[in-house]
Coordinates of C-alpha atoms and ligand atoms in Angstrom, one line a residue:
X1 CA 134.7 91.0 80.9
X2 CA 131.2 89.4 81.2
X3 CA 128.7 89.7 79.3
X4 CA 126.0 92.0 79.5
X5 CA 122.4 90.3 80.3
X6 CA 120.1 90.7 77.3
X7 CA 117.4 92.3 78.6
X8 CA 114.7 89.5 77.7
X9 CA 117.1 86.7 79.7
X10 CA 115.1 84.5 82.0
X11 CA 115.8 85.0 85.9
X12 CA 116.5 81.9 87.7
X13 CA 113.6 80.6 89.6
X14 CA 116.4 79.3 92.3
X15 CA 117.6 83.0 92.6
X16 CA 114.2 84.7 93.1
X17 CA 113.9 84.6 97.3
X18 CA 111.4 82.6 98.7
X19 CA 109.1 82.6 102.3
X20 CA 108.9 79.6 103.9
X21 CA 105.6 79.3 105.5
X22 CA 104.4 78.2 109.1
X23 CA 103.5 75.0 107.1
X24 CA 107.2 75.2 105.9
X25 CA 106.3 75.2 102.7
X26 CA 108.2 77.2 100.4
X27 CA 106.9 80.6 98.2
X28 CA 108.7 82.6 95.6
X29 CA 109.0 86.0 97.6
X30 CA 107.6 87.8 94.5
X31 CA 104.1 86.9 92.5
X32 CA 102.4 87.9 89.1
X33 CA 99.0 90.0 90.3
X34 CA 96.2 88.7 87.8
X35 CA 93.7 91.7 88.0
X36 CA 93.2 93.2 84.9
X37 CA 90.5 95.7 86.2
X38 CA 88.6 96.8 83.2
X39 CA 91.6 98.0 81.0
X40 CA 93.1 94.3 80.5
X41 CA 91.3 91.7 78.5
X42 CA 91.8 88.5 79.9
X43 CA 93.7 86.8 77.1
X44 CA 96.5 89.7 77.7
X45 CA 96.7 88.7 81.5
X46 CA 96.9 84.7 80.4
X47 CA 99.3 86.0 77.8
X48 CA 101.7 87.6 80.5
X49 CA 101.5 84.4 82.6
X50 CA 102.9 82.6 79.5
X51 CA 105.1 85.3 79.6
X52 CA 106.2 86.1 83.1
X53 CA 106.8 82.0 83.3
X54 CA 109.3 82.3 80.3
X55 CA 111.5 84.8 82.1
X56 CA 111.2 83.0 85.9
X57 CA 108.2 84.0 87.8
X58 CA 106.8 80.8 89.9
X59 CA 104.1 82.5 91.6
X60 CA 100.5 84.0 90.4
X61 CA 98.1 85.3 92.4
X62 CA 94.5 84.7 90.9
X63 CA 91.0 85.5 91.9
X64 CA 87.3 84.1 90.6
X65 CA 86.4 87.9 90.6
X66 CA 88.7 88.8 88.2
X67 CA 87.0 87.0 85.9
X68 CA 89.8 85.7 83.8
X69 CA 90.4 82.4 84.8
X70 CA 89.3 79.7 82.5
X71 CA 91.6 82.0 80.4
X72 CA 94.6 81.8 82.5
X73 CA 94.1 78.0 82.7
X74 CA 94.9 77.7 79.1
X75 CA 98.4 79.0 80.1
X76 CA 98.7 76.8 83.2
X77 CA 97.8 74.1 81.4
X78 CA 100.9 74.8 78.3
X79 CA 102.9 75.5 81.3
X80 CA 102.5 72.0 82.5
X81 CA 102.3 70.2 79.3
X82 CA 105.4 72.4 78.2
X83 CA 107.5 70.4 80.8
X84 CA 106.9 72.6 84.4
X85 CA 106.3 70.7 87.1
X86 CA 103.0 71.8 89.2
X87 CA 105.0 71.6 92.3
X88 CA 107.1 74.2 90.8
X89 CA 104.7 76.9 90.6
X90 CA 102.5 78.3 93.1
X91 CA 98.9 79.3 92.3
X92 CA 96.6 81.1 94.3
X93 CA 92.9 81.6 93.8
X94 CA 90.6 83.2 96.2
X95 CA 86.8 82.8 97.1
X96 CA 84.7 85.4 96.2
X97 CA 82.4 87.3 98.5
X98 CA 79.1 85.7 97.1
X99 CA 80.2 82.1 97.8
X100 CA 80.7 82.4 101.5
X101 CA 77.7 80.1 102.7
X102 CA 78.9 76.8 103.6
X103 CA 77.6 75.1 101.0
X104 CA 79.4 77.1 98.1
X105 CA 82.8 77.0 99.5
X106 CA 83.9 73.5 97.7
X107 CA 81.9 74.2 95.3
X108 CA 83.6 77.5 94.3
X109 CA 86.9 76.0 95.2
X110 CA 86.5 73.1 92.7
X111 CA 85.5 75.1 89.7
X112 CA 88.7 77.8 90.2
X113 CA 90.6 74.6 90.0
X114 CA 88.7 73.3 87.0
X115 CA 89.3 76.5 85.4
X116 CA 92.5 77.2 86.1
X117 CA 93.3 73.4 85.0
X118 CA 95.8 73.0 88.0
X119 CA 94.8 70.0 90.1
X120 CA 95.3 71.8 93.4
X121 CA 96.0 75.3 94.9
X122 CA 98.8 76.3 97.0
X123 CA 96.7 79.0 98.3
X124 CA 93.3 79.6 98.7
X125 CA 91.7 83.4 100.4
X126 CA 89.0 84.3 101.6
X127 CA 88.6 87.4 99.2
X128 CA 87.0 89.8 101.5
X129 CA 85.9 89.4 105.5
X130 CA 82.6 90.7 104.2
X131 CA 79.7 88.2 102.1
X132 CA 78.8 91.4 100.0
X133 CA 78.0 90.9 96.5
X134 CA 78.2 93.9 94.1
X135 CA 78.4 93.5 90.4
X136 CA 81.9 93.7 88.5
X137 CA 82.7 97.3 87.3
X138 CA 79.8 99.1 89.9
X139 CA 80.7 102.4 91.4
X140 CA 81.9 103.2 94.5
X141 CA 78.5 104.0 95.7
X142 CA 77.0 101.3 94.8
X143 CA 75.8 98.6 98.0
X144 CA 74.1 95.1 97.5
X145 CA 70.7 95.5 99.0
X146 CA 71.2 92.5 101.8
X147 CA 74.6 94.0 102.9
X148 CA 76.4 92.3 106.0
X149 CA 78.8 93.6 108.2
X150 CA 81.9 91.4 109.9
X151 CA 79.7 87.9 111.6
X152 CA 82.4 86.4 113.5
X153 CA 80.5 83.5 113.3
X154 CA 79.6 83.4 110.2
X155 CA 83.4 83.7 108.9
X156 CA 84.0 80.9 111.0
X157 CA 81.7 78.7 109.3
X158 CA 83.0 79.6 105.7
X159 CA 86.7 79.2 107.3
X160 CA 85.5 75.5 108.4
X161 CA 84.8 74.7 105.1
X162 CA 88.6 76.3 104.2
X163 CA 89.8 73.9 106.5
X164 CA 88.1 71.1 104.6
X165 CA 89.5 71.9 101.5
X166 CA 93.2 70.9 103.2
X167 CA 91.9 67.6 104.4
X168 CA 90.7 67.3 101.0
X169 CA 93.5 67.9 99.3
X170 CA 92.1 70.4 96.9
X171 CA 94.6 73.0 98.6
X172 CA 97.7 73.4 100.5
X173 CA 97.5 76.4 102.9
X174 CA 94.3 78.4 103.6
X175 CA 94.5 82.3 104.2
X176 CA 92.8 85.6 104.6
X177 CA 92.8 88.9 103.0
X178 CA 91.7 92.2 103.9
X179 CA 91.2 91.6 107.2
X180 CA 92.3 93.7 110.5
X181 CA 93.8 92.6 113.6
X182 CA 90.8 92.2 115.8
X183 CA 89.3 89.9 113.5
X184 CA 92.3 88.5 113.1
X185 CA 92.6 87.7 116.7
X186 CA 89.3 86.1 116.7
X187 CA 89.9 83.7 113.6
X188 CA 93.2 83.1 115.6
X189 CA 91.7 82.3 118.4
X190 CA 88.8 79.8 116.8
X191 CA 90.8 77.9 113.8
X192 CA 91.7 75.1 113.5
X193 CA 93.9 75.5 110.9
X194 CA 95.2 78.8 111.3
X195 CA 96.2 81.3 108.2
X196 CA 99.3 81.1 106.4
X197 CA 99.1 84.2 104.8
X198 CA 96.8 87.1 105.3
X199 CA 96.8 89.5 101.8
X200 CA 96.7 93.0 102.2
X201 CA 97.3 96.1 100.7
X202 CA 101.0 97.4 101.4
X203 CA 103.0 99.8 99.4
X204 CA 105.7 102.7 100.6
X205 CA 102.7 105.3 101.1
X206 CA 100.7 102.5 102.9
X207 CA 102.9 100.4 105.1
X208 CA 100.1 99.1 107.3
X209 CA 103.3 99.0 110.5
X210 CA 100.9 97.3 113.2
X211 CA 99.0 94.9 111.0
X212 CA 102.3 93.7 109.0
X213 CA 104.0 93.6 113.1
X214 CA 100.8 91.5 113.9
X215 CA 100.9 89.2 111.0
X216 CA 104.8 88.3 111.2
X217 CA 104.8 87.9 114.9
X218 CA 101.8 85.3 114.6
X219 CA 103.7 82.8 111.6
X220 CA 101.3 84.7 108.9
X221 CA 103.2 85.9 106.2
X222 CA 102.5 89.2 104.6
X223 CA 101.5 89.1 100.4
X224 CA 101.1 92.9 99.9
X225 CA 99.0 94.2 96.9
X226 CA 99.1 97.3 94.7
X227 CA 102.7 97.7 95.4
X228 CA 103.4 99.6 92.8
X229 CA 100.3 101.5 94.2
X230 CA 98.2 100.6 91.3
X231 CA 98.8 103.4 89.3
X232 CA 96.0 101.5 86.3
X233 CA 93.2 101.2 88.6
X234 CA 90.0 102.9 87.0
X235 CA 89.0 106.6 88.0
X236 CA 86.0 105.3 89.7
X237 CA 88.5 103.6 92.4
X238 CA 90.4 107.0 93.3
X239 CA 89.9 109.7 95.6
X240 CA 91.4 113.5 95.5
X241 CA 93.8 112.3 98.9
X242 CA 95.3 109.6 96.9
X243 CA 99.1 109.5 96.4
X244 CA 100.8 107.7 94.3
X245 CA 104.2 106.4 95.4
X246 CA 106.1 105.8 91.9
X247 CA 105.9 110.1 91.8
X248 CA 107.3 110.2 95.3
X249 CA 110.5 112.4 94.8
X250 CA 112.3 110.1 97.3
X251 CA 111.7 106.8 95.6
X252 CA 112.2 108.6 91.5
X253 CA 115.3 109.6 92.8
X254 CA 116.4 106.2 94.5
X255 CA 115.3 104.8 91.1
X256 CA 117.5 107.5 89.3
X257 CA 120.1 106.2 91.2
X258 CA 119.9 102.5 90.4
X259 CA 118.9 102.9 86.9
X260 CA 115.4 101.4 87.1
X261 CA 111.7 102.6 87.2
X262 CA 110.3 104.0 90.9
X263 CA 107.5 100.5 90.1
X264 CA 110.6 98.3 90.6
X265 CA 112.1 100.4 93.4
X266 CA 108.7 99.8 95.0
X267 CA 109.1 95.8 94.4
X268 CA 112.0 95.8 95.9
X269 CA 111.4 97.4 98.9
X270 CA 109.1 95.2 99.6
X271 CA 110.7 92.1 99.1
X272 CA 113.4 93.6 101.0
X273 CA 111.1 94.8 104.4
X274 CA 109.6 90.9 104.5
X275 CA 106.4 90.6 102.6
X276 CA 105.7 89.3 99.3
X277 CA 104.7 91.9 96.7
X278 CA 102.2 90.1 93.7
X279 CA 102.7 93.0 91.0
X280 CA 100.3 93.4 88.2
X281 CA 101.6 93.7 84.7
X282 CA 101.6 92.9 81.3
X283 CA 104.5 95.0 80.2
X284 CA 107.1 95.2 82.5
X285 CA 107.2 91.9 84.5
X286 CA 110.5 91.1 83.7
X287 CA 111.7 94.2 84.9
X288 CA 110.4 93.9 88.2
X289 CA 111.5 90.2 88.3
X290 CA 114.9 91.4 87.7
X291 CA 115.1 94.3 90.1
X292 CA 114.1 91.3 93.2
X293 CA 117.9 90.1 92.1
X294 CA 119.6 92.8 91.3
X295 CA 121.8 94.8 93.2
X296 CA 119.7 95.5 96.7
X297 CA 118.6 98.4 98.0
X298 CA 121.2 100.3 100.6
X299 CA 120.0 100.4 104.4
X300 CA 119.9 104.0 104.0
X301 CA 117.5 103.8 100.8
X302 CA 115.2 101.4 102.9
X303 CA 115.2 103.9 106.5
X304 CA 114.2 106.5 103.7
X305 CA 111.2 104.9 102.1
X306 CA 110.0 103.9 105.7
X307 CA 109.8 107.6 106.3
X308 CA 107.4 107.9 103.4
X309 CA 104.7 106.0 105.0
X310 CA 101.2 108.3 104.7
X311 CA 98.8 105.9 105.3
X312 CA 96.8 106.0 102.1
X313 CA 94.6 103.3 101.9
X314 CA 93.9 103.2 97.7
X315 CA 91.3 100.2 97.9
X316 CA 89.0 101.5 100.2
X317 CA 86.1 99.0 100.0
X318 CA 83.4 101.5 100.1
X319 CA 81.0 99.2 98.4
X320 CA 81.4 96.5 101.5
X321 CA 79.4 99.3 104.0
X322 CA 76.3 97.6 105.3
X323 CA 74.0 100.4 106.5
X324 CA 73.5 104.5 105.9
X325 CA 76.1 106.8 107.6
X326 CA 79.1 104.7 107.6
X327 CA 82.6 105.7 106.0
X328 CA 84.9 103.4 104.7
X329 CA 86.8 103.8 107.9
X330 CA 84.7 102.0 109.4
X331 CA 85.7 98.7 107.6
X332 CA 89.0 98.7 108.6
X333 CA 88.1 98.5 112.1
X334 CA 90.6 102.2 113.2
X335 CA 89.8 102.1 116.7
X336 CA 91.2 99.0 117.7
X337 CA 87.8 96.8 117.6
X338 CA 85.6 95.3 115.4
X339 CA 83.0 98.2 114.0
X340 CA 79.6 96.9 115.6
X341 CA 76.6 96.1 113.2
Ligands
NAP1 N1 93.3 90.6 97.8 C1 92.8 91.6 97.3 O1 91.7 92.1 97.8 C2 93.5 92.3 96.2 C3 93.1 93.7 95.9 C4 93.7 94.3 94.9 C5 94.7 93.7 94.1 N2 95.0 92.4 94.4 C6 96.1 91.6 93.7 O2 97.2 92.4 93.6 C7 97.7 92.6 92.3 C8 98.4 93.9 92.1 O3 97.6 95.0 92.4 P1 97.2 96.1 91.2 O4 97.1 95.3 90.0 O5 96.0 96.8 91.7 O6 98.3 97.2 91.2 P2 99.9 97.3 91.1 O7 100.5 95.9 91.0 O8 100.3 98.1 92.2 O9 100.1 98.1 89.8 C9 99.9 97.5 88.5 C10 100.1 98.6 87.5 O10 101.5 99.0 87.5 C11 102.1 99.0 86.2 N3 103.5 98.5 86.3 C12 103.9 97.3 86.8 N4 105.2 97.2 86.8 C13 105.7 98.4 86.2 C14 106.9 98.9 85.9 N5 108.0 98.2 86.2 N6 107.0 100.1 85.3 C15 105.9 100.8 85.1 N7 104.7 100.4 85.3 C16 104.5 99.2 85.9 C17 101.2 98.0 85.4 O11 101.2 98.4 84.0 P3 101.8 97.4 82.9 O12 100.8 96.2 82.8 O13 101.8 98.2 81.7 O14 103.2 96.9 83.3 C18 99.8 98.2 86.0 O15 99.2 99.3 85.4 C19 96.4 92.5 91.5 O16 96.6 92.2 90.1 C20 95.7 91.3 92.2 O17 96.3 90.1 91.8 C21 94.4 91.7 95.5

């Protein structure tokens, strides 16, 4: 009889899936989320990369906004001393809304390097579609005074500056986030180098079906975020419609089933339905790791949780509107075109 797996046992690296890219570059199918919102000091989050490394994650998705990562550098950089190779991990960072003109791309692209004490990314995002600033922690109503809408132009002069980071070197693959399919269309249409992923929220109440067909059938693959629906995000972030898909009675009782929390049945739908879910934690990561290789999800359980779709949007961007009047509907472009200035 074998041995049962101690519950703190590393997961192979070589057993997690991984996405090959359009570049055909290779990414762990599954990513550490870095966003400790207000409830998560930064030296936990560069704790549970430590972590999260120890027990086989390869993959962490990091931000300038969240404002942790000089302290997430410290771990990158025991990682690397500690004998991982960089070529082994895969590090994304992302450029904040603020540092869209063209002459603070490099700039801010260099210093989440610097700070996260990596040498390169594999992955660098436009954060947002929109260059609106609002202070870290702000309420939902709150608007920066010169608010923008979507400049097709001007995105295109940030993403030429994206595309200089690759003939730099500083970066591997360039990508967006938050973004809809007619701008997608148009940054399709006008790069150069086109996106190798686009980042987007995705979890079983918010499956986003056109934009994820979109993205797949152009060679952009799909990272999904919240997809355990971000169940720690502050009360300033929710509305009375939100759901929260880890109390759907379909997926606790999948989870009943397997023997594991709805989070991880979450995880592993998504890994399962072809994008690549970057889950936040500091307790649990191994867990979720470990549900990615364990035992899959039946064809039954995954036609089930694709019922469940209810399109809740959780991160709603209000505080990205650009004039009076305007919903947050009006960000994600619902009618097909781009919502005019
Ligand atoms: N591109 C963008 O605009 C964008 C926007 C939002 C988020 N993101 C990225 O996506 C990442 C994930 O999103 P998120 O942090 O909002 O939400 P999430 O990953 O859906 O949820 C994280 C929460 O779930 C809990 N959790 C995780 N695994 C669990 C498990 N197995 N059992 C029970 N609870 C579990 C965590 O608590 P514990 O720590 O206690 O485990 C944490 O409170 C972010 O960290 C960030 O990197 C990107």
């Amino acid at each position: 009889m074998s041995q049962p797996t101690p519950i703190d046992a590393a997961i192979h690296p070589a057993s997690v899936p991984q996405r090959t890219l359009s570049t055909g570059a290779k990414m762990p199918a599954v990513g550490l989320g870095t966003f400790g919102s207000d409830h998560v000091s930064p030296q936990q989050v560069a704790d549970a990369v430590l972590g999260a490394a120890a027990v086989g994650y390869r993959h962490f998705d990091c931000a300038s906004v969240y404002g942790n990562e000089k302290a997430l550098g410290v771990s990158f950089e025991k990682l690397l001393a500690g004998g991982h190779k960089r070529e082994d991990l895969w590090i994304t960072s992302k450029l904040w809304n603020d540092k869209h003109n063209e002459d603070d791309v490099i700039a801010s692209c260099r210093k989440s390097i610097a700070d996260l004490r990596v040498g390169y990314l594999d992955l660098y995002l436009v954060h947002w579609p929109f260059p609106n600033f609002h202070a870290p922690g702000c309420d939902v109503t709150s608007r920066s005074a010169d608010a923008k809408p979507y400049i097709h132009e001007n995105y295109m002069k940030t993403w030429r500056k994206m595309e200089e980071l690759v003939r730099l070197g500083l970066v591997r693959h360039i990508g967006t986030s938050n973004m809809t399919i007619p701008k997608l269309k148009l940054v399709l249409r006008d790069a150069e180098i086109k996106p190798a992923v686009n980042e987007m929220e995705l979890h079983p109440h918010f499956q986003q079906p056109e934009l994820f067909k979109f993205v797949v059938e152009n060679g952009i693959e799909p990272i999904g975020y919240c997809p355990i629906g971000s169940p720690g995000r502050p009360e300033r972030d929710r509305t009375p419609e939100d759901t929260a898909p880890t109390e759907d009675p379909v997926i606790v009782d999948i989870a009943r089933r397997h023997g594991i929390h709805p989070a991880v049945v979450c995880i592993k739908w998504a890994v399962q339905r072809g994008q690549t879910p970057i889950p936040f934690s500091v307790n649990n990561y191994r867990a979720n790791l470990a549900g990615v290789v364990s035992d899959p999800l039946t064809e039954e359980e995954m036609r089930q949780i694709a019922a469940l779709d209810r399109n809740c949007r959780l991160i709603k961007g209000q505080v990205f509107l650009w004039k009076e009047g305007q919903t947050w509907e009006d960000l994600w472009d619902i009618h097909g075109e781009i919502t005019p200035p």
